Coordinates of C-alpha atoms and ligand atoms in Angstrom, one line a residue:
M1 CA -24.9 -61.5 -8.9
S2 CA -25.5 -58.6 -11.5
Y3 CA -26.1 -55.1 -10.7
S4 CA -26.5 -53.6 -14.2
D5 CA -29.9 -55.1 -14.8
D6 CA -33.2 -53.0 -15.2
E7 CA -31.0 -49.7 -15.9
I8 CA -33.4 -46.5 -15.6
N9 CA -31.6 -43.3 -16.0
I10 CA -33.1 -40.5 -14.2
D11 CA -33.2 -38.2 -17.2
D12 CA -31.1 -38.1 -20.3
S13 CA -33.1 -35.6 -22.1
D14 CA -30.5 -32.7 -21.2
T15 CA -26.9 -34.0 -21.1
D16 CA -25.9 -30.8 -22.5
Q17 CA -22.5 -31.0 -20.8
G18 CA -19.9 -28.6 -22.0
D19 CA -22.1 -25.7 -21.1
I20 CA -20.5 -24.3 -18.0
G21 CA -23.3 -21.7 -17.3
D22 CA -22.5 -18.1 -17.2
E23 CA -18.9 -17.2 -17.0
C24 CA -17.8 -14.4 -14.3
I25 CA -17.6 -11.1 -15.5
S26 CA -13.9 -10.0 -15.3
D27 CA -12.8 -6.4 -15.5
D28 CA -9.1 -6.5 -15.6
D29 CA -8.5 -3.1 -17.3
G30 CA -10.0 -1.2 -14.5
I31 CA -12.9 0.1 -16.7
A32 CA -16.0 -0.9 -15.4
L33 CA -18.5 -2.8 -17.7
E34 CA -22.0 -1.8 -18.7
S35 CA -23.4 -4.8 -16.4
H36 CA -22.0 -2.9 -13.5
D37 CA -25.1 -0.8 -13.2
Q38 CA -27.1 -3.9 -11.5
N39 CA -24.7 -4.4 -9.2
N40 CA -22.8 -1.1 -8.5
S41 CA -21.7 -1.8 -5.2
E42 CA -19.3 -4.3 -6.4
Y43 CA -15.7 -3.6 -6.9
R44 CA -14.2 -6.2 -9.2
E45 CA -10.6 -5.1 -9.9
N46 CA -9.0 -7.1 -7.3
A47 CA -11.3 -9.9 -7.5
A48 CA -9.2 -12.1 -10.1
P49 CA -12.2 -14.4 -10.3
D50 CA -10.8 -17.8 -11.5
N51 CA -13.5 -19.6 -10.1
E52 CA -16.1 -21.1 -12.4
V53 CA -20.1 -20.5 -12.1
L54 CA -22.2 -23.5 -12.7
N55 CA -26.1 -23.4 -13.2
H56 CA -28.1 -26.3 -12.2
D57 CA -28.1 -27.9 -16.0
S58 CA -24.4 -27.8 -16.1
L59 CA -24.1 -29.3 -12.5
E60 CA -26.4 -32.1 -13.4
A61 CA -24.4 -32.8 -16.6
E62 CA -21.2 -32.6 -14.9
M63 CA -22.5 -35.1 -12.0
K64 CA -23.6 -37.4 -14.9
K65 CA -20.2 -37.5 -16.4
A66 CA -18.7 -38.5 -13.1
I67 CA -21.3 -41.0 -12.6
G68 CA -20.6 -42.2 -16.4
D69 CA -16.7 -42.5 -15.5
V70 CA -17.3 -44.6 -12.6
Q71 CA -19.8 -46.8 -14.3
A72 CA -17.5 -47.3 -17.3
V73 CA -15.1 -49.2 -14.8
L74 CA -17.4 -50.7 -12.1
Q75 CA -20.0 -51.8 -14.6
V76 CA -22.7 -51.3 -12.0
K77 CA -26.0 -49.4 -12.2
T78 CA -25.8 -45.6 -12.1
G79 CA -27.7 -45.4 -9.0
V80 CA -25.2 -47.4 -7.3
C81 CA -22.5 -45.4 -8.7
R82 CA -24.0 -42.1 -7.5
I83 CA -24.4 -43.7 -3.9
L84 CA -20.7 -44.5 -4.4
L85 CA -19.5 -41.2 -5.4
H86 CA -21.7 -39.6 -2.8
K87 CA -19.9 -41.8 -0.2
Y88 CA -16.4 -40.7 -1.5
K89 CA -17.6 -37.0 -1.5
W90 CA -17.5 -37.1 -5.4
N91 CA -13.7 -37.7 -5.2
K92 CA -13.7 -39.9 -8.4
E93 CA -9.8 -40.7 -8.1
S94 CA -10.0 -41.9 -4.4
L95 CA -13.1 -44.0 -5.0
L96 CA -11.4 -45.7 -8.4
E97 CA -8.1 -46.1 -6.3
R98 CA -10.2 -48.0 -3.5
F99 CA -11.9 -50.0 -5.9
Y100 CA -8.6 -51.2 -7.5
E101 CA -7.5 -52.4 -4.1
H102 CA -10.2 -54.9 -3.9
P103 CA -10.3 -58.3 -5.7
D104 CA -13.8 -57.9 -7.4
T105 CA -16.7 -55.6 -7.7
T106 CA -19.0 -57.1 -5.2
T107 CA -16.1 -57.3 -2.2
F108 CA -15.6 -53.5 -3.1
L109 CA -19.5 -52.8 -2.9
I110 CA -19.9 -55.0 0.5
D111 CA -17.0 -52.9 2.0
A112 CA -18.5 -49.7 0.8
Q113 CA -21.9 -50.7 2.4
V114 CA -23.6 -50.4 -0.9
I115 CA -24.8 -53.9 -0.7
P116 CA -25.3 -56.2 2.4
R117 CA -22.9 -58.8 3.2
H118 CA -25.3 -61.6 3.4
T119 CA -28.5 -61.9 1.0
Q120 CA -30.8 -64.6 1.4
T121 CA -33.4 -65.1 -1.2
V122 CA -37.2 -64.9 -0.6
P123 CA -39.5 -67.1 -2.6
P124 CA -41.7 -65.0 -4.9
G125 CA -45.6 -64.6 -4.2
E126 CA -48.0 -62.6 -2.2
S127 CA -47.3 -62.2 1.4
E128 CA -48.4 -59.8 4.3
C129 CA -47.0 -56.3 4.2
D130 CA -45.3 -55.8 7.7
I131 CA -46.4 -52.1 7.5
C132 CA -49.9 -52.0 6.3
C133 CA -50.9 -55.5 6.8
M134 CA -52.3 -56.0 3.5
V135 CA -51.4 -59.1 1.5
S136 CA -49.8 -58.2 -1.9
G137 CA -46.5 -58.7 -3.9
L138 CA -43.8 -57.3 -1.8
S139 CA -40.6 -55.9 -2.8
G140 CA -37.4 -54.2 -1.4
L141 CA -33.6 -54.1 -1.5
A142 CA -31.0 -56.4 -1.5
C143 CA -31.2 -56.5 2.3
N144 CA -34.6 -58.2 1.7
H145 CA -36.4 -55.6 3.9
R146 CA -39.6 -55.9 1.8
A147 CA -43.1 -53.9 1.8
C148 CA -45.8 -53.5 -0.6
T149 CA -45.6 -50.6 -3.1
P150 CA -47.8 -48.1 -1.7
C151 CA -45.8 -48.2 1.6
W152 CA -42.7 -48.0 -0.2
R153 CA -44.3 -45.0 -2.3
S154 CA -45.5 -43.2 0.7
Y155 CA -42.2 -43.6 2.7
L156 CA -40.0 -42.3 -0.2
T157 CA -42.3 -39.6 -0.7
N158 CA -42.2 -38.4 2.7
K159 CA -38.5 -38.5 2.8
I160 CA -38.1 -36.5 -0.3
V161 CA -40.9 -34.0 0.1
D162 CA -40.7 -33.5 3.9
G163 CA -37.2 -34.7 4.6
G164 CA -35.4 -33.2 1.6
Q165 CA -33.3 -36.4 1.5
S166 CA -31.5 -37.6 -1.6
E167 CA -29.7 -40.4 0.1
I168 CA -32.7 -42.5 1.5
E169 CA -32.1 -45.5 3.6
C170 CA -34.1 -48.7 3.6
M171 CA -37.2 -48.4 5.8
A172 CA -36.3 -51.3 8.1
A173 CA -35.0 -49.8 11.4
N174 CA -31.3 -50.0 11.8
C175 CA -30.9 -50.7 8.0
K176 CA -28.3 -48.4 6.6
L177 CA -28.6 -49.4 3.1
L178 CA -29.2 -46.7 0.5
I179 CA -31.8 -46.8 -2.1
E180 CA -30.5 -46.5 -5.4
D181 CA -32.0 -44.0 -7.8
E182 CA -33.6 -46.9 -10.2
K183 CA -35.6 -48.2 -7.2
V184 CA -36.7 -44.9 -5.9
M185 CA -38.0 -43.9 -9.5
L186 CA -39.7 -47.3 -9.9
Y187 CA -42.0 -46.4 -6.8
I188 CA -42.4 -42.8 -7.3
K189 CA -44.7 -41.6 -10.0
D190 CA -45.7 -38.1 -9.2
P191 CA -43.9 -35.9 -11.6
D192 CA -43.5 -33.1 -9.1
V193 CA -42.1 -35.4 -6.4
I194 CA -39.5 -36.7 -9.2
A195 CA -38.7 -33.1 -10.0
S196 CA -37.9 -32.5 -6.2
Y197 CA -35.8 -35.6 -6.2
R198 CA -33.9 -34.7 -9.0
R199 CA -33.0 -31.1 -7.5
L200 CA -32.0 -32.8 -4.2
I201 CA -29.6 -35.1 -6.1
V202 CA -27.9 -32.1 -7.7
A203 CA -27.9 -30.1 -4.2
S204 CA -26.4 -32.9 -2.4
Y205 CA -23.9 -33.3 -5.2
V206 CA -22.8 -29.4 -4.5
E207 CA -23.0 -30.2 -0.9
T208 CA -20.8 -33.1 -0.5
N209 CA -18.3 -31.7 -3.3
R210 CA -15.4 -29.9 -1.5
L211 CA -14.6 -28.1 -4.5
L212 CA -18.0 -26.6 -5.1
K213 CA -20.2 -24.1 -3.0
W214 CA -23.7 -22.7 -3.6
C215 CA -23.9 -18.9 -4.3
P216 CA -25.5 -17.5 -1.2
G217 CA -27.3 -14.5 -3.4
V218 CA -30.8 -14.4 -3.2
D219 CA -32.7 -16.6 -5.8
C220 CA -29.3 -17.1 -7.6
G221 CA -29.3 -20.9 -7.7
K222 CA -25.8 -21.3 -9.1
A223 CA -22.9 -23.0 -7.6
V224 CA -18.9 -22.0 -7.9
R225 CA -16.2 -24.0 -8.3
V226 CA -12.6 -23.6 -7.2
G227 CA -9.5 -25.5 -7.8
H228 CA -8.5 -25.9 -4.3
C229 CA -10.8 -25.7 -0.9
E230 CA -9.4 -22.8 1.0
P231 CA -10.9 -19.8 2.3
R232 CA -10.6 -17.3 -0.5
L233 CA -12.9 -14.7 -2.4
V234 CA -15.1 -16.2 -5.1
V235 CA -17.4 -14.1 -7.5
C236 CA -20.6 -15.5 -9.0
S237 CA -22.1 -14.3 -12.3
C238 CA -24.9 -12.6 -10.2
G239 CA -22.4 -10.3 -8.5
S240 CA -22.2 -12.0 -5.2
R241 CA -18.8 -11.9 -3.7
F242 CA -18.2 -14.4 -1.0
C243 CA -15.9 -16.6 1.1
F244 CA -15.7 -19.9 -0.4
S245 CA -14.9 -21.5 2.7
C246 CA -17.8 -20.1 5.0
G247 CA -20.1 -18.6 2.4
N248 CA -20.4 -15.2 4.3
D249 CA -19.2 -11.8 2.4
W250 CA -15.5 -11.8 1.8
H251 CA -14.4 -10.9 5.1
E252 CA -10.6 -10.4 5.1
P253 CA -8.7 -9.8 7.2
V254 CA -10.8 -11.6 9.9
N255 CA -10.7 -15.6 9.6
C256 CA -13.8 -17.8 9.0
R257 CA -13.6 -19.1 12.4
L258 CA -13.5 -15.7 14.1
L259 CA -16.1 -14.2 12.0
K260 CA -18.4 -16.9 13.2
L261 CA -17.7 -16.3 16.7
W262 CA -18.4 -12.5 16.1
M263 CA -21.4 -12.9 14.2
K264 CA -22.8 -15.2 16.8
K265 CA -21.9 -12.8 19.5
C266 CA -23.6 -9.9 17.7
S267 CA -26.6 -11.7 17.1
D268 CA -26.9 -12.9 20.8
D269 CA -25.7 -9.6 22.2
S270 CA -26.7 -6.6 20.1
E271 CA -30.2 -6.1 21.0
T272 CA -29.8 -6.8 24.6
S273 CA -26.6 -5.4 25.5
N274 CA -27.6 -1.7 25.6
W275 CA -30.7 -2.6 27.6
I276 CA -28.6 -4.6 30.1
N277 CA -26.1 -1.7 30.4
A278 CA -29.0 0.7 31.6
N279 CA -31.3 -1.6 33.4
T280 CA -29.3 -4.5 35.1
K281 CA -26.5 -5.0 37.2
E282 CA -24.9 -8.2 38.5
C283 CA -25.6 -9.5 42.0
P284 CA -22.3 -8.7 44.3
K285 CA -22.1 -12.1 45.3
C286 CA -22.7 -14.5 42.5
M287 CA -22.3 -12.1 39.6
I288 CA -25.7 -13.3 38.1
T289 CA -27.5 -10.4 36.1
I290 CA -30.4 -8.8 37.9
E291 CA -33.2 -6.5 36.5
K292 CA -34.5 -3.9 38.6
D293 CA -38.6 -4.1 38.1
G294 CA -39.5 -1.4 40.7
G295 CA -38.5 1.3 42.5
C296 CA -37.2 -0.1 45.5
N297 CA -33.5 -0.4 46.1
H298 CA -33.6 -3.4 48.4
M299 CA -32.8 -6.1 45.9
T300 CA -32.8 -9.8 46.6
C301 CA -30.8 -12.0 44.2
K302 CA -33.0 -14.1 41.9
N303 CA -30.5 -17.0 42.0
T304 CA -31.9 -19.5 44.5
A305 CA -28.6 -20.7 45.6
C306 CA -27.6 -17.1 46.6
R307 CA -30.5 -15.0 47.7
F308 CA -28.1 -12.2 48.4
E309 CA -29.8 -9.2 49.6
F310 CA -28.1 -6.0 48.7
C311 CA -28.8 -2.2 47.8
W312 CA -29.3 -1.4 44.1
M313 CA -27.9 2.2 44.7
C314 CA -24.4 1.0 46.4
L315 CA -24.4 -2.6 45.9
G316 CA -23.3 -3.2 49.6
P317 CA -25.2 -5.5 51.8
W318 CA -28.8 -4.6 52.7
E319 CA -28.7 -5.7 56.1
P320 CA -26.8 -2.6 57.6
H321 CA -29.0 -0.3 55.6
G322 CA -31.1 1.6 58.1
S323 CA -28.4 1.1 61.1
S324 CA -27.1 4.4 62.1
W325 CA -23.4 3.6 61.1
Y326 CA -24.0 2.5 57.4
N327 CA -23.9 5.2 54.7
C328 CA -25.4 4.4 51.6
N329 CA -24.4 7.4 50.0
R330 CA -20.8 7.4 51.3
F331 CA -18.8 6.2 48.2
D332 CA -15.8 4.4 50.1
D333 CA -17.7 2.1 52.1
S334 CA -15.4 -1.1 51.6
V335 CA -17.7 -3.9 51.0
A336 CA -19.9 -1.8 48.4
K337 CA -16.9 -0.4 46.9
T338 CA -15.2 -4.0 46.0
A339 CA -18.7 -4.8 44.7
R340 CA -18.6 -2.0 42.6
D341 CA -15.1 -2.6 41.3
A342 CA -16.2 -6.2 40.4
Q343 CA -19.3 -4.7 38.5
E344 CA -17.0 -2.3 36.9
V345 CA -14.9 -5.1 35.4
S346 CA -18.1 -6.7 33.9
R347 CA -19.1 -3.3 32.5
A348 CA -15.7 -2.5 30.9
N349 CA -16.2 -5.9 29.1
L350 CA -19.5 -4.9 27.9
Q351 CA -18.2 -1.6 27.0
R352 CA -15.4 -2.9 25.1
Y353 CA -17.6 -5.2 23.1
L354 CA -19.9 -2.2 22.3
F355 CA -17.3 -0.1 21.0
Y356 CA -16.2 -2.7 18.3
Y357 CA -19.6 -3.5 17.6
N358 CA -20.8 -0.1 17.0
R359 CA -17.8 0.6 14.6
Y360 CA -18.7 -2.5 12.9
M361 CA -22.2 -1.7 12.5
G362 CA -21.2 1.7 11.5
H363 CA -19.2 0.7 8.4
Q364 CA -21.9 -1.7 7.6
Q365 CA -24.5 0.9 7.4
S366 CA -22.4 3.2 5.3
L367 CA -21.9 0.6 2.8
R368 CA -25.6 0.0 2.8
L369 CA -26.1 3.8 1.9
E370 CA -23.3 3.9 -0.9
G371 CA -26.2 3.0 -3.3
K372 CA -27.2 6.4 -2.9
L373 CA -23.7 7.7 -3.5
Y374 CA -23.4 5.9 -6.7
A375 CA -26.6 7.6 -8.0
T376 CA -25.0 11.0 -7.1
V377 CA -21.8 10.0 -8.8
K378 CA -23.7 8.8 -11.8
S379 CA -25.3 12.0 -12.4
K380 CA -22.2 14.0 -11.8
M381 CA -20.7 11.9 -14.4
E382 CA -23.4 12.5 -17.0
Q383 CA -22.9 16.3 -16.4
M384 CA -19.2 16.1 -16.9
Q385 CA -19.9 14.3 -20.3
T386 CA -21.8 17.2 -21.2
L387 CA -19.0 19.7 -20.4
S388 CA -15.9 18.5 -21.7
M389 CA -14.9 14.9 -20.5
S390 CA -15.6 11.5 -22.4
W391 CA -17.2 8.5 -21.0
I392 CA -13.7 6.8 -20.4
E393 CA -12.3 9.8 -18.6
V394 CA -15.1 10.2 -16.2
Q395 CA -14.8 6.4 -15.0
F396 CA -12.5 7.5 -12.2
L397 CA -15.5 8.8 -10.2
R398 CA -17.2 5.3 -10.3
K399 CA -13.9 3.8 -9.5
A400 CA -13.5 5.9 -6.4
V401 CA -17.0 4.5 -5.2
D402 CA -15.9 1.2 -5.9
V403 CA -12.5 1.8 -3.8
L404 CA -14.7 3.3 -1.1
S405 CA -16.9 0.2 -0.7
E406 CA -14.1 -2.0 -0.7
C407 CA -12.5 -0.1 2.1
R408 CA -15.6 0.1 4.1
R409 CA -16.0 -3.7 3.9
T410 CA -12.6 -4.1 4.9
L411 CA -12.7 -1.6 8.0
M412 CA -15.8 -3.4 9.2
F413 CA -14.2 -6.8 9.4
T414 CA -11.1 -5.3 11.0
Y415 CA -13.2 -4.5 13.8
A416 CA -14.1 -8.2 14.3
F417 CA -10.5 -8.9 13.9
A418 CA -9.7 -6.3 16.7
F419 CA -12.2 -7.4 19.0
Y420 CA -10.6 -11.0 19.6
L421 CA -6.8 -9.5 18.8
K422 CA -4.6 -9.8 21.8
R423 CA -2.8 -6.3 22.4
D424 CA 0.8 -6.6 21.7
N425 CA 3.4 -5.1 19.6
N426 CA 2.0 -6.5 16.2
A427 CA -1.4 -5.4 17.3
I428 CA -0.3 -1.8 17.8
I429 CA 0.9 -1.9 14.1
F430 CA -2.4 -3.2 13.1
E431 CA -4.2 -0.8 14.8
T432 CA -2.1 2.2 13.2
N433 CA -2.7 0.4 9.9
Q434 CA -6.7 0.5 10.7
K435 CA -6.6 4.1 11.8
D436 CA -4.9 5.4 8.7
L437 CA -7.2 3.5 6.4
E438 CA -10.1 4.7 8.6
M439 CA -9.0 8.3 8.2
E440 CA -8.1 8.1 4.7
T441 CA -11.3 6.4 3.7
E442 CA -13.3 9.1 5.5
Q443 CA -11.7 11.8 3.5
L444 CA -12.2 9.9 0.4
S445 CA -16.0 9.7 1.3
G446 CA -15.9 13.4 2.1
F447 CA -14.7 14.0 -1.4
L448 CA -17.4 12.1 -3.0
E449 CA -20.1 13.3 -0.8
R450 CA -19.6 17.0 -0.2
D451 CA -16.8 18.3 -2.6
L452 CA -17.8 17.1 -6.3
D453 CA -19.5 20.6 -6.9
N454 CA -17.2 22.8 -5.5
E455 CA -14.1 22.2 -7.6
N456 CA -13.1 22.4 -11.1
L457 CA -13.2 19.3 -13.2
V458 CA -9.3 18.8 -13.8
T459 CA -8.7 19.6 -10.0
L460 CA -11.4 17.3 -8.9
K461 CA -10.2 14.3 -11.1
Q462 CA -6.7 14.9 -9.8
K463 CA -7.6 15.1 -6.2
V464 CA -10.0 11.9 -6.1
Q465 CA -7.5 10.0 -8.1
D466 CA -4.7 10.6 -6.0
K467 CA -7.0 9.9 -3.0
Y468 CA -8.5 6.7 -4.0
R469 CA -4.9 5.3 -5.1
Y470 CA -3.5 6.1 -1.7
V471 CA -6.4 4.6 0.1
E472 CA -6.0 1.3 -1.8
H473 CA -2.5 1.6 -1.0
R474 CA -3.4 1.8 2.7
R475 CA -5.7 -0.9 2.4
K476 CA -3.4 -3.2 0.9
I477 CA -0.8 -2.5 3.5
L478 CA -3.2 -3.4 6.3
L479 CA -4.1 -6.6 4.5
D480 CA -0.8 -7.5 3.5
H481 CA 0.6 -7.0 7.0
C482 CA -2.5 -9.2 8.5
A483 CA -1.9 -12.1 5.8
E484 CA 1.9 -12.4 6.6
G485 CA 1.0 -12.2 10.4
A486 CA -1.3 -15.3 9.5
E487 CA 1.2 -17.1 7.7
Q488 CA 3.8 -16.4 10.5
D489 CA 1.3 -17.3 13.1
I490 CA 2.0 -14.0 15.1
W491 CA -1.6 -13.2 15.9
V492 CA -2.8 -13.8 19.2
F493 CA -6.6 -14.1 19.7
N494 CA -8.6 -13.9 22.8
E495 CA -11.6 -16.2 22.5
Ligands
ZN501 ZN1 -47.9 -52.1 3.1
ZN502 ZN1 -33.0 -52.9 4.6
ZN503 ZN1 -24.9 -15.9 -7.5
ZN504 ZN1 -14.8 -17.3 5.4
ZN505 ZN1 -26.5 -13.5 43.8
ZN506 ZN1 -27.0 1.3 49.7

């Protein structure tokens, strides 16, 4: 049996490997580069962007190189190599390791479920296609599930165009055999579908490779590569700065798992929670949330298993209302008071959430408005250059806005961290650090938004530099404390 016949390469026209795409912009000397203008909310000094950035062509070239390396050893079709690499999550070393544990290529391919264990040969000639019932020459995979060419074509086109799949199983139900690229290319003739397929193959390469991640930047289309898979800050050439592990904005000090919980909570709760606060109460008996939909205070719980009748005003049972001894307006009626206490606990939880949510959103909003601040600062910098300072000498202002952005981002995520944090001594230290950073950040913000014109240049420069250095220092203290705590496993989170 041979697997190296009818070699059809996907496309060899552009094997321009070695082109690693756009390199990251680094800014080690603390002086902003000119390209900063397009992404002026980015702060690069601490970024240490040692990740690689790869565009579509370099990804494809890299993928082909890995396929070529495996093919040189296994001597099978490139399509089979790609399926194998996909199954091994593009870890070439572990694939080859497993290969060498097998007596021969065929056994390895059978174990990897790339070829079926048993194949029976079907005599050539025309027969009826099981799918469309037309009599014609049938073809198929090694599993011998066969169909006519138009049926294969429409099946594959559908999987590629509508399903967005690049690893396509045989069309027979329960047959898990993947169709190699050479076969796909035999059936598909439409250049648009072929182009989609090639894009999907590269996407699949990135998505199954642990060391690669798509940049989440809008219309960016590049991927970043790291040396080790871990939650860390990566920077794309488009300016996006994100967490390699979860793809969100870089979110130190909160970890990926809590951030995910937090964002889910925010998207579930944010719009409704204020409304809930004002317009609903919990049934005093079953605690289901009830909306007041009319003026009448005689409520009946909508939970059919409960149907408790109560008073909206005092939360006491409705039944005694109207009898002479019950006072709806007296605060200490014991039944109603117990109900109100329970209600308070649930309201308190909501209030607590809203507290953290509002602060989180507050910093996010300030971050968005910093584009405006960059513009103000830029004109101030131009003005200073016409007076007495050189271009280099006025860069401290831009740096100050960079620091401000970075601190806002950190503060924003400290509120997600704090929301889940169990209160203990470490949490109190964290809160003190958070309070200090917040206070200093607001002062820096005040300098930049209000005091720019009220100071002489030399004093202004001194003040702003002192302030941003101190704020940076506070930020470092907070983040170091959080990171050390994570290393020593001292943080306790309530989820
Ligand atoms: Zn057919
Ligand atoms: Zn099959
Ligand atoms: Zn990007
Ligand atoms: Zn993350
Ligand atoms: Zn109820
Ligand atoms: Zn009442």
